[in-house]
Coordinates of N, CA and C and ligand atoms in Angstrom, one line a residue:
X1 N -78.0 -100.8 -17.7 CA -79.3 -101.2 -18.5 C -80.5 -100.3 -18.6
X2 N -80.5 -100.1 -19.9 CA -81.7 -98.8 -20.2 C -82.9 -99.0 -19.4
X3 N -83.5 -97.8 -18.9 CA -84.7 -97.7 -18.3 C -85.5 -97.6 -19.2
X4 N -86.8 -98.2 -19.2 CA -87.9 -98.2 -20.4 C -89.4 -97.7 -19.7
X5 N -90.1 -96.8 -20.3 CA -91.2 -96.2 -19.9 C -92.3 -96.6 -21.0
X6 N -92.7 -97.7 -21.0 CA -94.0 -98.4 -21.9 C -95.1 -97.2 -22.0
X7 N -95.3 -96.4 -21.3 CA -96.4 -95.5 -21.5 C -95.9 -94.4 -22.4
X8 N -94.9 -93.9 -22.2 CA -93.9 -92.8 -22.9 C -94.3 -93.3 -24.3
X9 N -93.6 -94.7 -24.4 CA -93.4 -95.2 -25.6 C -94.5 -95.4 -26.6
X10 N -95.6 -95.9 -25.8 CA -96.9 -96.4 -26.7 C -97.9 -95.0 -26.7
X11 N -97.6 -93.9 -26.0 CA -98.2 -92.6 -26.1 C -97.7 -91.8 -27.0
X12 N -96.4 -91.8 -27.4 CA -95.7 -90.5 -28.1 C -94.7 -91.1 -29.2
X13 N -94.6 -92.4 -29.4 CA -93.6 -93.4 -30.2 C -94.2 -94.1 -30.9
X14 N -95.6 -94.2 -31.5 CA -96.0 -95.0 -31.9 C -95.3 -95.1 -33.5
X15 N -94.6 -94.2 -34.0 CA -94.2 -94.1 -35.3 C -93.2 -95.3 -35.2
X16 N -92.8 -96.0 -34.2 CA -91.8 -97.0 -34.2 C -92.4 -98.3 -34.9
X17 N -93.7 -98.5 -34.2 CA -94.5 -99.9 -34.8 C -95.0 -99.4 -36.2
X18 N -95.5 -98.4 -36.4 CA -96.3 -97.7 -37.5 C -95.2 -98.0 -38.7
X19 N -93.9 -97.7 -38.6 CA -93.0 -97.9 -39.8 C -92.7 -99.3 -39.8
X20 N -92.8 -100.0 -38.7 CA -92.8 -101.5 -38.8 C -93.7 -102.2 -39.6
X21 N -94.9 -101.7 -39.8 CA -95.9 -102.4 -40.5 C -95.4 -102.8 -42.1
X22 N -94.5 -102.2 -42.6 CA -94.1 -102.7 -43.8 C -93.1 -103.6 -43.5
X23 N -92.5 -103.8 -42.8 CA -91.5 -104.8 -42.6 C -92.6 -106.1 -42.2
X24 N -93.7 -105.9 -41.8 CA -94.5 -107.1 -41.1 C -95.0 -107.5 -42.8
X25 N -95.2 -106.6 -43.8 CA -95.5 -106.9 -45.0 C -94.4 -107.8 -45.9
X26 N -93.1 -107.5 -45.6 CA -91.7 -108.1 -46.1 C -91.9 -109.3 -45.4
X27 N -92.2 -109.8 -44.3 CA -92.3 -111.3 -43.6 C -93.3 -111.8 -44.1
X28 N -94.3 -111.7 -44.6 CA -95.4 -112.4 -45.0 C -95.3 -113.6 -44.5
X29 N -96.0 -113.4 -43.0 CA -96.4 -114.4 -42.0 C -97.4 -115.3 -42.6
X30 N -97.2 -116.5 -42.2 CA -98.2 -117.6 -43.0 C -99.1 -118.2 -41.5
X31 N -100.1 -118.6 -41.7 CA -100.8 -119.2 -40.6 C -100.2 -120.5 -40.3
X32 N -100.1 -120.7 -38.9 CA -99.4 -122.0 -38.2 C -97.7 -122.0 -38.3
X33 N -97.1 -120.9 -38.9 CA -95.9 -120.6 -38.9 C -95.5 -119.9 -37.5
X34 N -94.0 -120.5 -37.1 CA -93.7 -120.2 -35.7 C -92.7 -118.8 -36.0
X35 N -93.0 -117.7 -35.3 CA -92.0 -116.5 -35.7 C -92.0 -115.9 -34.3
X36 N -90.7 -115.9 -34.3 CA -90.2 -115.0 -33.1 C -89.7 -113.7 -33.4
X37 N -90.4 -112.7 -32.4 CA -90.3 -111.2 -32.7 C -89.3 -110.8 -31.6
X38 N -88.1 -110.6 -32.3 CA -86.8 -110.2 -31.4 C -86.7 -108.3 -31.0
X39 N -87.0 -108.2 -29.5 CA -87.1 -106.7 -29.2 C -88.6 -106.1 -29.6
X40 N -89.4 -107.2 -29.1 CA -90.9 -106.8 -29.5 C -91.5 -105.6 -28.7
X41 N -90.6 -104.9 -27.7 CA -91.1 -103.6 -27.3 C -92.8 -103.9 -26.4
X42 N -93.6 -103.4 -26.9 CA -94.8 -103.4 -26.0 C -95.7 -104.3 -27.1
X43 N -95.4 -105.0 -27.8 CA -96.1 -106.0 -28.7 C -97.2 -105.6 -29.6
X44 N -97.0 -104.3 -30.2 CA -97.7 -103.9 -31.4 C -97.7 -105.0 -32.4
X45 N -96.3 -104.9 -32.8 CA -96.0 -106.0 -34.2 C -96.1 -107.3 -34.2
X46 N -95.8 -107.9 -32.7 CA -96.3 -109.2 -32.7 C -97.7 -109.4 -33.0
X47 N -98.5 -108.5 -32.6 CA -100.0 -108.9 -32.7 C -100.4 -108.5 -34.0
X48 N -99.7 -107.4 -34.7 CA -99.8 -107.8 -36.3 C -99.5 -108.9 -36.9
X49 N -98.4 -109.6 -36.7 CA -98.2 -110.7 -37.0 C -99.0 -111.9 -36.7
X50 N -99.5 -111.9 -35.5 CA -100.3 -112.9 -34.9 C -101.8 -112.8 -35.6
X51 N -102.0 -111.9 -36.3 CA -103.1 -111.8 -37.1 C -103.2 -112.6 -38.2
X52 N -102.4 -112.9 -38.8 CA -102.0 -113.8 -39.9 C -102.4 -115.1 -39.5
X53 N -102.2 -115.4 -38.3 CA -102.9 -117.2 -37.6 C -101.1 -117.5 -37.5
X54 N -100.2 -116.9 -37.4 CA -98.8 -117.3 -37.2 C -98.9 -117.4 -35.6
X55 N -97.8 -118.2 -35.1 CA -97.7 -118.5 -33.5 C -96.6 -117.3 -33.2
X56 N -96.7 -116.4 -32.3 CA -95.7 -115.5 -32.2 C -95.1 -115.6 -30.8
X57 N -93.9 -115.7 -30.7 CA -92.9 -115.5 -29.4 C -92.2 -114.2 -29.3
X58 N -92.9 -113.1 -28.5 CA -92.4 -111.8 -28.7 C -91.1 -112.0 -27.1
X59 N -89.9 -111.3 -27.7 CA -89.0 -111.4 -26.6 C -88.5 -109.9 -26.4
X60 N -87.9 -109.5 -25.5 CA -87.4 -108.1 -25.1 C -86.4 -108.2 -24.1
X61 N -85.8 -107.4 -23.8 CA -84.4 -107.4 -22.7 C -85.2 -106.5 -21.5
X62 N -86.2 -105.8 -22.1 CA -86.8 -104.9 -20.9 C -88.1 -105.4 -20.0
X63 N -87.9 -105.5 -18.9 CA -89.3 -106.3 -18.1 C -90.4 -105.5 -18.3
X64 N -90.1 -104.1 -18.1 CA -91.5 -103.1 -18.4 C -92.2 -103.2 -19.4
X65 N -91.3 -103.5 -20.6 CA -91.7 -103.5 -22.0 C -92.7 -104.8 -22.0
X66 N -92.2 -105.9 -21.6 CA -92.9 -107.3 -21.8 C -94.2 -107.2 -20.7
X67 N -94.1 -106.5 -19.6 CA -95.0 -106.7 -18.8 C -96.2 -105.8 -19.5
X68 N -95.9 -104.7 -20.2 CA -97.2 -104.1 -20.7 C -97.6 -104.8 -22.0
X69 N -96.6 -105.5 -22.8 CA -97.1 -106.4 -23.9 C -98.0 -107.6 -23.5
X70 N -97.7 -108.2 -22.3 CA -98.8 -109.1 -21.8 C -100.1 -108.7 -21.5
X71 N -100.1 -107.4 -20.8 CA -101.1 -106.7 -20.4 C -102.3 -106.7 -21.8
X72 N -101.4 -105.9 -22.9 CA -101.9 -105.5 -24.0 C -102.8 -106.7 -24.7
X73 N -101.9 -107.9 -24.8 CA -102.0 -108.7 -25.9 C -101.9 -110.3 -24.9
X74 N -102.7 -110.6 -24.0 CA -102.5 -111.8 -23.4 C -102.5 -113.1 -23.8
X75 N -103.0 -113.1 -25.0 CA -103.2 -114.3 -25.9 C -101.7 -114.7 -26.7
X76 N -100.6 -113.8 -26.3 CA -99.5 -113.9 -27.1 C -98.8 -114.3 -26.0
X77 N -97.3 -115.1 -26.3 CA -96.5 -115.4 -25.7 C -95.5 -114.5 -25.5
X78 N -95.2 -113.6 -24.4 CA -93.9 -112.8 -24.4 C -93.2 -113.1 -23.3
X79 N -91.8 -113.2 -23.5 CA -91.0 -113.3 -22.3 C -89.6 -112.4 -22.4
X80 N -89.2 -112.2 -20.8 CA -88.1 -111.3 -21.1 C -86.7 -111.9 -21.4
X81 N -86.0 -111.6 -22.6 CA -85.0 -112.3 -22.8 C -84.2 -111.5 -23.9
X82 N -82.8 -111.6 -23.4 CA -81.9 -110.3 -24.4 C -81.4 -111.3 -25.3
X83 N -81.7 -111.0 -26.7 CA -81.4 -111.6 -27.7 C -79.8 -112.0 -28.0
X84 N -78.9 -111.5 -27.1 CA -77.5 -111.6 -26.7 C -77.2 -112.9 -26.1
X85 N -78.2 -113.1 -25.4 CA -78.2 -114.5 -24.4 C -79.1 -115.5 -24.9
X86 N -79.6 -115.3 -26.2 CA -80.8 -116.5 -26.3 C -80.2 -117.5 -26.9
X87 N -80.8 -118.7 -26.0 CA -80.5 -120.2 -26.7 C -82.0 -120.8 -26.6
X88 N -82.3 -120.9 -27.8 CA -83.8 -121.2 -28.1 C -84.0 -122.8 -28.0
X89 N -84.5 -123.4 -27.1 CA -84.9 -124.9 -27.7 C -85.8 -125.1 -28.8
X90 N -86.8 -123.8 -29.0 CA -87.8 -124.0 -30.1 C -87.0 -123.5 -31.2
X91 N -87.5 -124.1 -32.5 CA -87.0 -123.3 -33.8 C -88.0 -123.0 -34.7
X92 N -87.6 -121.9 -35.1 CA -88.7 -120.8 -35.8 C -88.5 -121.0 -37.5
X93 N -89.7 -120.8 -38.1 CA -89.9 -120.4 -39.4 C -89.3 -119.0 -39.9
X94 N -89.3 -118.1 -38.7 CA -89.0 -116.7 -39.2 C -88.5 -116.1 -37.7
X95 N -87.6 -115.4 -38.0 CA -87.0 -114.4 -36.9 C -87.3 -112.8 -37.6
X96 N -88.2 -112.1 -36.7 CA -88.5 -110.7 -37.3 C -87.9 -109.7 -36.2
X97 N -87.4 -108.6 -36.5 CA -86.9 -107.7 -35.3 C -87.1 -106.4 -36.3
X98 N -87.7 -105.3 -35.4 CA -87.8 -103.9 -35.8 C -87.2 -103.2 -35.0
X99 N -86.1 -102.2 -35.5 CA -85.9 -101.1 -34.2 C -85.2 -101.8 -32.9
X100 N -84.7 -102.8 -33.0 CA -84.1 -103.4 -32.0 C -82.7 -103.6 -31.9
X101 N -82.1 -104.2 -33.1 CA -81.0 -105.0 -32.9 C -79.9 -103.8 -32.8
X102 N -80.2 -102.7 -33.2 CA -78.7 -101.7 -32.6 C -78.9 -101.4 -31.2
X103 N -79.5 -102.1 -30.5 CA -79.5 -102.1 -29.0 C -78.6 -103.1 -28.5
X104 N -78.1 -104.0 -29.2 CA -77.6 -105.4 -28.8 C -76.1 -105.0 -29.6
X105 N -75.2 -104.7 -28.5 CA -73.8 -104.2 -29.0 C -73.1 -105.6 -29.5
X106 N -73.4 -106.6 -29.2 CA -72.7 -107.8 -29.5 C -73.6 -108.5 -30.9
X107 N -73.3 -107.4 -32.2 CA -74.0 -107.9 -33.1 C -73.9 -109.2 -33.6
X108 N -72.4 -110.0 -33.7 CA -72.3 -111.1 -34.3 C -72.8 -112.1 -33.4
X109 N -73.1 -112.1 -32.2 CA -73.6 -112.9 -31.1 C -74.9 -113.1 -31.2
X110 N -75.7 -111.7 -31.5 CA -77.4 -112.1 -31.7 C -77.6 -112.5 -32.8
X111 N -76.8 -112.4 -33.8 CA -77.2 -112.8 -35.2 C -76.9 -114.1 -35.4
X112 N -76.0 -114.6 -34.9 CA -75.6 -116.2 -34.8 C -76.5 -116.9 -34.1
X113 N -77.4 -116.3 -32.9 CA -78.3 -116.9 -32.1 C -79.5 -116.9 -32.7
X114 N -79.8 -115.7 -33.6 CA -80.9 -115.7 -34.4 C -80.7 -117.1 -35.7
X115 N -79.6 -117.1 -36.1 CA -79.5 -118.4 -37.2 C -79.6 -119.8 -36.4
X116 N -79.2 -119.6 -35.3 CA -79.4 -121.0 -34.4 C -80.7 -121.2 -34.0
X117 N -81.6 -120.4 -33.9 CA -82.8 -120.6 -33.4 C -84.0 -120.8 -34.5
X118 N -83.4 -120.5 -35.9 CA -84.2 -120.8 -37.1 C -84.2 -122.5 -37.5
X119 N -85.5 -122.7 -38.1 CA -85.4 -124.0 -38.9 C -84.9 -123.7 -40.3
X120 N -84.2 -125.0 -40.5 CA -83.7 -125.0 -42.0 C -84.7 -124.3 -43.0
X121 N -84.0 -123.3 -43.6 CA -84.5 -122.5 -44.7 C -85.5 -121.4 -44.0
X122 N -85.2 -121.2 -42.9 CA -86.1 -120.1 -42.0 C -85.4 -118.7 -42.2
X123 N -86.3 -118.0 -42.2 CA -85.9 -116.4 -42.8 C -85.7 -115.5 -41.5
X124 N -84.9 -114.4 -41.9 CA -84.5 -113.5 -40.9 C -84.8 -112.2 -41.6
X125 N -85.8 -111.4 -40.8 CA -86.1 -110.3 -41.7 C -86.3 -108.9 -40.3
X126 N -85.2 -108.1 -40.8 CA -85.0 -107.1 -39.8 C -84.6 -105.6 -40.2
X127 N -84.9 -104.7 -39.3 CA -84.7 -103.5 -39.5 C -84.0 -103.0 -38.5
X128 N -83.1 -102.0 -38.5 CA -82.4 -101.4 -37.3 C -81.9 -99.9 -37.8
X129 N -81.1 -99.3 -36.8 CA -80.4 -98.0 -37.1 C -79.2 -98.3 -38.0
X130 N -78.9 -97.7 -39.1 CA -77.9 -98.0 -39.6 C -76.8 -96.9 -39.5
X131 N -75.4 -96.9 -40.4 CA -74.4 -96.0 -40.1 C -75.1 -94.6 -40.5
X132 N -74.8 -93.8 -39.7 CA -75.2 -92.2 -39.8 C -76.3 -92.0 -39.1
X133 N -77.1 -93.1 -38.6 CA -78.2 -92.9 -37.6 C -78.2 -92.0 -36.6
X134 N -79.1 -90.8 -36.5 CA -79.2 -90.0 -35.5 C -78.1 -89.2 -35.2
X135 N -76.8 -89.2 -36.3 CA -75.7 -88.5 -36.1 C -75.8 -86.8 -35.6
X136 N -77.1 -86.2 -36.1 CA -77.4 -84.7 -35.8 C -77.7 -84.8 -34.2
X137 N -78.6 -85.6 -33.8 CA -78.9 -85.9 -32.4 C -77.7 -86.1 -31.3
X138 N -76.8 -86.7 -31.9 CA -75.6 -87.4 -31.1 C -74.8 -86.2 -30.8
X139 N -74.4 -85.3 -31.9 CA -73.7 -84.3 -32.1 C -74.2 -83.2 -31.1
X140 N -75.5 -83.1 -31.2 CA -76.0 -82.1 -30.3 C -76.1 -82.6 -29.0
X141 N -76.2 -83.7 -28.6 CA -76.0 -84.2 -27.0 C -74.5 -83.7 -26.6
X142 N -73.7 -84.2 -27.5 CA -71.9 -84.0 -27.1 C -72.1 -82.3 -26.9
X143 N -72.6 -81.3 -27.8 CA -72.5 -80.1 -27.7 C -73.1 -79.5 -26.6
X144 N -74.4 -79.9 -26.4 CA -74.9 -79.5 -25.2 C -74.2 -79.8 -24.0
X145 N -73.7 -81.0 -23.7 CA -72.9 -81.4 -22.6 C -71.7 -80.5 -22.4
X146 N -70.9 -80.3 -23.6 CA -69.9 -79.4 -23.3 C -70.2 -77.8 -23.0
X147 N -71.4 -77.7 -23.5 CA -72.0 -76.0 -23.2 C -72.4 -76.0 -21.7
X148 N -73.1 -77.3 -21.1 CA -73.5 -76.9 -19.6 C -72.4 -77.4 -18.9
X149 N -70.9 -77.8 -19.5 CA -70.2 -78.6 -18.5 C -70.6 -79.8 -17.6
X150 N -71.4 -80.4 -18.5 CA -71.6 -81.8 -18.0 C -71.2 -82.8 -18.8
X151 N -70.3 -83.7 -18.1 CA -69.4 -84.4 -18.8 C -70.0 -85.6 -19.7
X152 N -69.7 -85.7 -21.0 CA -70.3 -86.6 -21.8 C -69.6 -87.9 -21.9
X153 N -70.2 -89.0 -21.5 CA -69.5 -90.4 -21.1 C -69.4 -91.1 -22.6
X154 N -68.7 -91.3 -23.3 CA -69.0 -92.0 -24.6 C -69.0 -93.5 -24.5
X155 N -68.2 -93.8 -23.1 CA -68.4 -95.4 -22.8 C -70.1 -95.8 -22.6
X156 N -71.1 -94.7 -22.2 CA -72.4 -95.0 -22.1 C -73.0 -95.0 -23.2
X157 N -72.6 -94.9 -24.5 CA -73.3 -95.0 -25.9 C -74.1 -96.3 -26.0
X158 N -74.9 -96.4 -25.9 CA -76.0 -97.7 -25.9 C -76.2 -98.4 -27.4
X159 N -75.9 -97.7 -28.5 CA -76.3 -98.3 -29.7 C -75.2 -98.7 -30.5
X160 N -75.6 -99.6 -31.6 CA -74.3 -99.7 -32.7 C -75.2 -99.7 -34.0
X161 N -74.4 -98.8 -34.7 CA -75.1 -98.6 -36.0 C -74.2 -99.0 -37.1
X162 N -74.5 -100.2 -37.5 CA -73.4 -100.7 -38.5 C -73.6 -100.2 -40.0
X163 N -72.8 -100.4 -40.7 CA -72.9 -99.9 -42.1 C -73.3 -101.3 -42.9
X164 N -73.5 -101.1 -44.1 CA -74.1 -102.2 -44.9 C -73.1 -103.3 -44.9
X165 N -71.7 -103.1 -45.1 CA -70.7 -104.1 -45.2 C -70.4 -104.8 -43.9
X166 N -70.6 -103.9 -42.8 CA -70.7 -105.0 -41.6 C -71.5 -105.7 -41.2
X167 N -72.6 -105.3 -41.5 CA -73.8 -106.3 -41.4 C -73.9 -107.4 -42.3
X168 N -73.7 -107.2 -43.6 CA -73.2 -108.1 -44.6 C -72.4 -109.3 -44.1
X169 N -71.2 -108.8 -43.1 CA -70.1 -109.7 -42.8 C -70.7 -110.4 -41.7
X170 N -71.4 -110.0 -40.8 CA -72.0 -110.5 -39.6 C -72.9 -111.8 -40.4
X171 N -73.9 -111.5 -41.3 CA -74.7 -112.4 -41.8 C -74.1 -113.8 -42.2
X172 N -73.2 -113.4 -43.4 CA -72.5 -114.6 -43.8 C -71.7 -115.1 -42.9
X173 N -70.9 -114.6 -41.6 CA -70.1 -115.4 -41.2 C -71.3 -116.3 -40.1
X174 N -72.3 -116.0 -39.9 CA -73.0 -116.7 -39.1 C -73.8 -117.8 -40.0
X175 N -74.0 -117.8 -41.3 CA -74.0 -119.2 -42.2 C -75.5 -118.8 -43.1
X176 N -75.6 -117.2 -43.0 CA -77.1 -117.1 -44.1 C -76.6 -116.7 -45.0
X177 N -77.5 -116.8 -46.1 CA -77.6 -116.3 -47.3 C -78.5 -115.0 -47.3
X178 N -77.9 -114.2 -47.9 CA -78.4 -112.6 -48.0 C -79.4 -112.7 -49.3
X179 N -80.7 -112.3 -49.2 CA -81.6 -112.3 -50.2 C -81.6 -110.6 -50.3
X180 N -81.6 -109.8 -49.6 CA -81.6 -108.5 -49.9 C -81.3 -107.5 -48.5
X181 N -80.4 -106.5 -48.9 CA -79.8 -105.5 -47.9 C -79.7 -104.1 -48.0
X182 N -80.6 -103.2 -47.7 CA -80.3 -101.9 -47.9 C -80.2 -101.0 -47.0
X183 N -79.4 -100.1 -47.3 CA -79.1 -98.8 -46.2 C -79.5 -97.5 -47.0
X184 N -80.6 -97.0 -46.0 CA -81.2 -95.5 -46.8 C -81.7 -94.8 -45.4
X185 N -81.5 -93.5 -46.0 CA -82.1 -92.4 -45.2 C -83.7 -92.2 -45.3
X186 N -84.1 -92.4 -43.8 CA -85.3 -92.3 -43.5 C -85.8 -91.3 -42.5
X187 N -85.7 -89.9 -42.8 CA -86.0 -88.8 -42.1 C -87.4 -89.4 -41.2
X188 N -87.4 -89.1 -39.8 CA -88.7 -89.7 -39.3 C -89.0 -88.6 -38.2
X189 N -90.5 -88.5 -38.8 CA -91.3 -87.4 -38.1 C -91.7 -87.8 -36.6
X190 N -91.4 -87.0 -35.5 CA -91.8 -87.1 -34.1 C -93.1 -86.5 -33.9
X191 N -93.7 -87.2 -32.6 CA -94.9 -86.5 -32.4 C -94.7 -85.3 -31.6
X192 N -95.5 -84.3 -32.1 CA -95.9 -83.1 -31.4 C -94.6 -82.1 -31.0
X193 N -95.1 -80.7 -30.8 CA -93.9 -79.8 -30.4 C -93.0 -80.4 -29.4
X194 N -93.2 -81.5 -28.6 CA -92.7 -81.8 -27.9 C -91.7 -83.0 -28.2
X195 N -91.5 -83.2 -29.6 CA -91.1 -84.6 -30.1 C -89.7 -84.6 -29.6
X196 N -88.8 -83.8 -29.8 CA -87.4 -84.0 -29.5 C -87.3 -84.2 -28.2
X197 N -87.7 -83.7 -27.2 CA -87.7 -83.8 -25.8 C -88.2 -85.1 -25.5
X198 N -89.2 -85.7 -26.2 CA -89.8 -86.7 -25.7 C -88.7 -87.9 -26.1
X199 N -88.2 -87.5 -27.3 CA -87.5 -88.6 -27.9 C -86.3 -89.0 -26.8
X200 N -85.5 -87.9 -26.6 CA -84.3 -88.0 -25.6 C -85.0 -88.5 -24.4
X201 N -85.7 -88.1 -23.9 CA -86.3 -88.7 -22.7 C -86.5 -90.0 -22.6
X202 N -87.2 -90.6 -24.0 CA -87.6 -92.1 -24.2 C -86.3 -92.7 -24.4
X203 N -85.4 -92.5 -25.3 CA -84.4 -93.6 -25.8 C -82.8 -93.2 -25.3
X204 N -82.4 -91.9 -24.8 CA -81.2 -91.6 -24.7 C -80.8 -91.6 -23.2
X205 N -81.8 -92.4 -22.3 CA -81.6 -92.2 -20.9 C -80.2 -92.9 -20.4
X206 N -79.8 -93.6 -21.2 CA -78.4 -94.4 -20.7 C -77.5 -93.4 -20.7
X207 N -77.4 -92.5 -21.8 CA -76.4 -91.5 -22.1 C -76.2 -90.9 -20.8
X208 N -77.3 -90.5 -20.0 CA -77.5 -89.7 -18.9 C -77.7 -90.0 -17.7
X209 N -77.2 -91.4 -17.7 CA -77.5 -92.1 -16.5 C -76.8 -91.5 -15.1
X210 N -75.5 -91.1 -15.7 CA -74.9 -90.7 -14.3 C -75.2 -89.1 -13.9
X211 N -76.1 -88.4 -14.4 CA -76.9 -86.9 -14.3 C -78.1 -86.9 -13.4
X212 N -78.1 -85.9 -12.8 CA -79.4 -85.7 -11.8 C -80.6 -85.2 -12.6
X213 N -81.5 -85.2 -12.3 CA -82.9 -85.1 -13.2 C -82.8 -83.7 -13.9
X214 N -82.1 -82.7 -12.9 CA -82.1 -81.2 -13.4 C -81.0 -81.1 -14.3
X215 N -80.3 -82.0 -14.6 CA -79.1 -81.7 -15.6 C -79.8 -82.5 -17.0
X216 N -80.3 -83.6 -16.6 CA -81.0 -84.0 -17.6 C -81.9 -82.9 -18.3
X217 N -82.7 -82.2 -17.6 CA -83.7 -81.8 -18.2 C -82.7 -80.3 -19.0
X218 N -81.7 -80.3 -18.5 CA -80.9 -79.1 -18.9 C -80.5 -79.3 -20.3
X219 N -79.9 -80.5 -20.3 CA -79.6 -81.1 -21.5 C -80.7 -81.3 -22.9
X220 N -81.7 -81.8 -22.2 CA -82.8 -81.6 -23.3 C -83.1 -80.3 -24.0
X221 N -83.2 -79.3 -23.0 CA -83.4 -78.0 -23.2 C -82.5 -77.4 -24.3
X222 N -81.1 -77.7 -24.0 CA -80.3 -77.4 -24.8 C -80.1 -77.7 -26.0
X223 N -80.5 -79.4 -26.4 CA -80.4 -80.2 -27.5 C -81.6 -79.4 -28.4
X224 N -82.9 -79.2 -27.8 CA -83.7 -78.8 -28.6 C -83.3 -77.4 -29.1
X225 N -82.4 -76.5 -28.4 CA -82.3 -75.1 -29.1 C -81.2 -75.5 -30.1
X226 N -80.3 -76.1 -29.9 CA -79.2 -76.8 -31.2 C -79.8 -77.4 -32.3
X227 N -81.1 -77.9 -31.8 CA -81.4 -79.1 -33.2 C -82.5 -78.3 -33.8
X228 N -83.0 -77.2 -33.1 CA -84.2 -76.6 -33.9 C -84.1 -76.3 -35.2
X229 N -82.8 -75.6 -35.6 CA -82.4 -75.1 -37.0 C -82.3 -76.2 -37.8
X230 N -82.0 -77.3 -37.2 CA -81.6 -78.3 -38.0 C -82.5 -79.7 -38.4
X231 N -83.4 -79.7 -37.4 CA -84.4 -80.8 -37.3 C -86.1 -80.4 -37.2
X232 N -86.3 -79.3 -37.1 CA -87.8 -78.7 -36.9 C -87.9 -78.0 -38.1
X233 N -88.9 -79.1 -39.1 CA -89.3 -78.5 -40.3 C -90.8 -78.7 -40.4
X234 N -91.2 -77.6 -41.3 CA -92.6 -77.3 -41.4 C -93.6 -77.7 -40.2
X235 N -93.2 -77.0 -39.0 CA -94.2 -77.1 -37.8 C -93.9 -78.8 -37.1
X236 N -92.8 -79.3 -37.8 CA -92.9 -80.6 -37.0 C -91.0 -81.3 -36.6
X237 N -91.2 -81.9 -35.9 CA -89.4 -82.3 -35.4 C -89.4 -83.8 -36.3
X238 N -88.2 -83.9 -37.2 CA -88.0 -84.8 -37.7 C -86.5 -85.5 -37.5
X239 N -86.7 -86.5 -37.2 CA -85.3 -87.0 -36.5 C -84.7 -87.5 -37.9
X240 N -83.4 -87.5 -38.0 CA -82.4 -88.1 -39.0 C -81.8 -89.4 -38.6
X241 N -83.0 -90.3 -39.1 CA -82.6 -91.6 -38.9 C -82.3 -92.3 -40.1
X242 N -81.4 -93.1 -40.2 CA -80.9 -94.0 -41.3 C -81.1 -95.5 -41.2
X243 N -81.6 -96.3 -41.9 CA -82.1 -97.5 -41.7 C -81.2 -98.7 -42.4
X244 N -81.1 -99.5 -41.8 CA -80.4 -100.7 -42.6 C -81.4 -102.0 -42.5
X245 N -81.8 -102.4 -43.5 CA -83.1 -103.2 -43.7 C -82.4 -104.4 -44.4
X246 N -82.9 -105.7 -43.8 CA -82.1 -107.0 -44.7 C -83.3 -108.3 -44.5
X247 N -83.2 -109.0 -45.4 CA -83.8 -110.5 -45.5 C -82.7 -111.3 -45.8
X248 N -82.4 -112.4 -44.8 CA -81.8 -113.3 -44.9 C -82.3 -114.8 -44.8
X249 N -81.7 -115.9 -45.2 CA -82.3 -117.3 -45.1 C -81.1 -118.1 -44.6
X250 N -81.6 -118.9 -43.7 CA -80.9 -119.8 -43.0 C -80.4 -121.0 -44.3
X251 N -79.0 -121.1 -44.3 CA -78.6 -122.1 -45.4 C -78.3 -123.6 -44.3
X252 N -78.7 -124.5 -45.1 CA -78.1 -125.7 -43.9 C -77.3 -126.5 -44.1
Ligands
BEZ301 C1 -83.7 -96.0 -34.1 O1 -84.9 -96.8 -34.2 O2 -82.7 -95.9 -35.0 C2 -83.3 -95.5 -32.6 C3 -84.2 -95.5 -31.5 C4 -83.7 -95.0 -30.7 C5 -82.6 -94.6 -30.3 C6 -81.8 -94.7 -31.1 C7 -82.1 -94.9 -32.5

């Protein structure tokens, strides 16, 4: 299970919810609509959605993120819930998900659960890491592990980055009609000189779960050296993100 640090997330990774603003615009939340925010993190986008007058339920598999979300936005309902195990008695006008689905390895299951949680004609609007996402970072982690003779464990790889075709197949199999789906490169600036170090510390902990803190720090440093010529551009770190973004509707 990934350990999450909500303080590091909120202080150094605000780009996650900032990029999500645009996805909220595509959601077009309406007053009184019931909306499920799947993988809500510390709740910033749930809060933005709620400002439309929609009734939002934010869920996330990480206790620490949900605790932080509840503290920040006590007026919104948040619960610890893994999308892969979601069996909602409530039904929603829309399911929204930003930068979360790639943490859920059983993609067909989670997509089916979203379909089941929607009202007839309900919409599913999501963005996640798509094929080729963070490839440069992943290669650097492998290279750094080899260089330092610290075993890299592919079985600990915590993400799935589907192709457009794979996602289309999941959505259609679940019963969705696809309104739009795009796969595109979105270089993502990270915060400050420590940007790549903080990113590795925040998001890749799972891959390093078998290592001591000293080994982790050595990997971060080595990755920084490997990645500097590739991802440090005009005085900032820019991660090689690829996104998959779609709008789908529940057919009845
Ligand atoms: C992403 O948003 O693409 C992402 C974030 C953390 C780890 C891996 C991918």
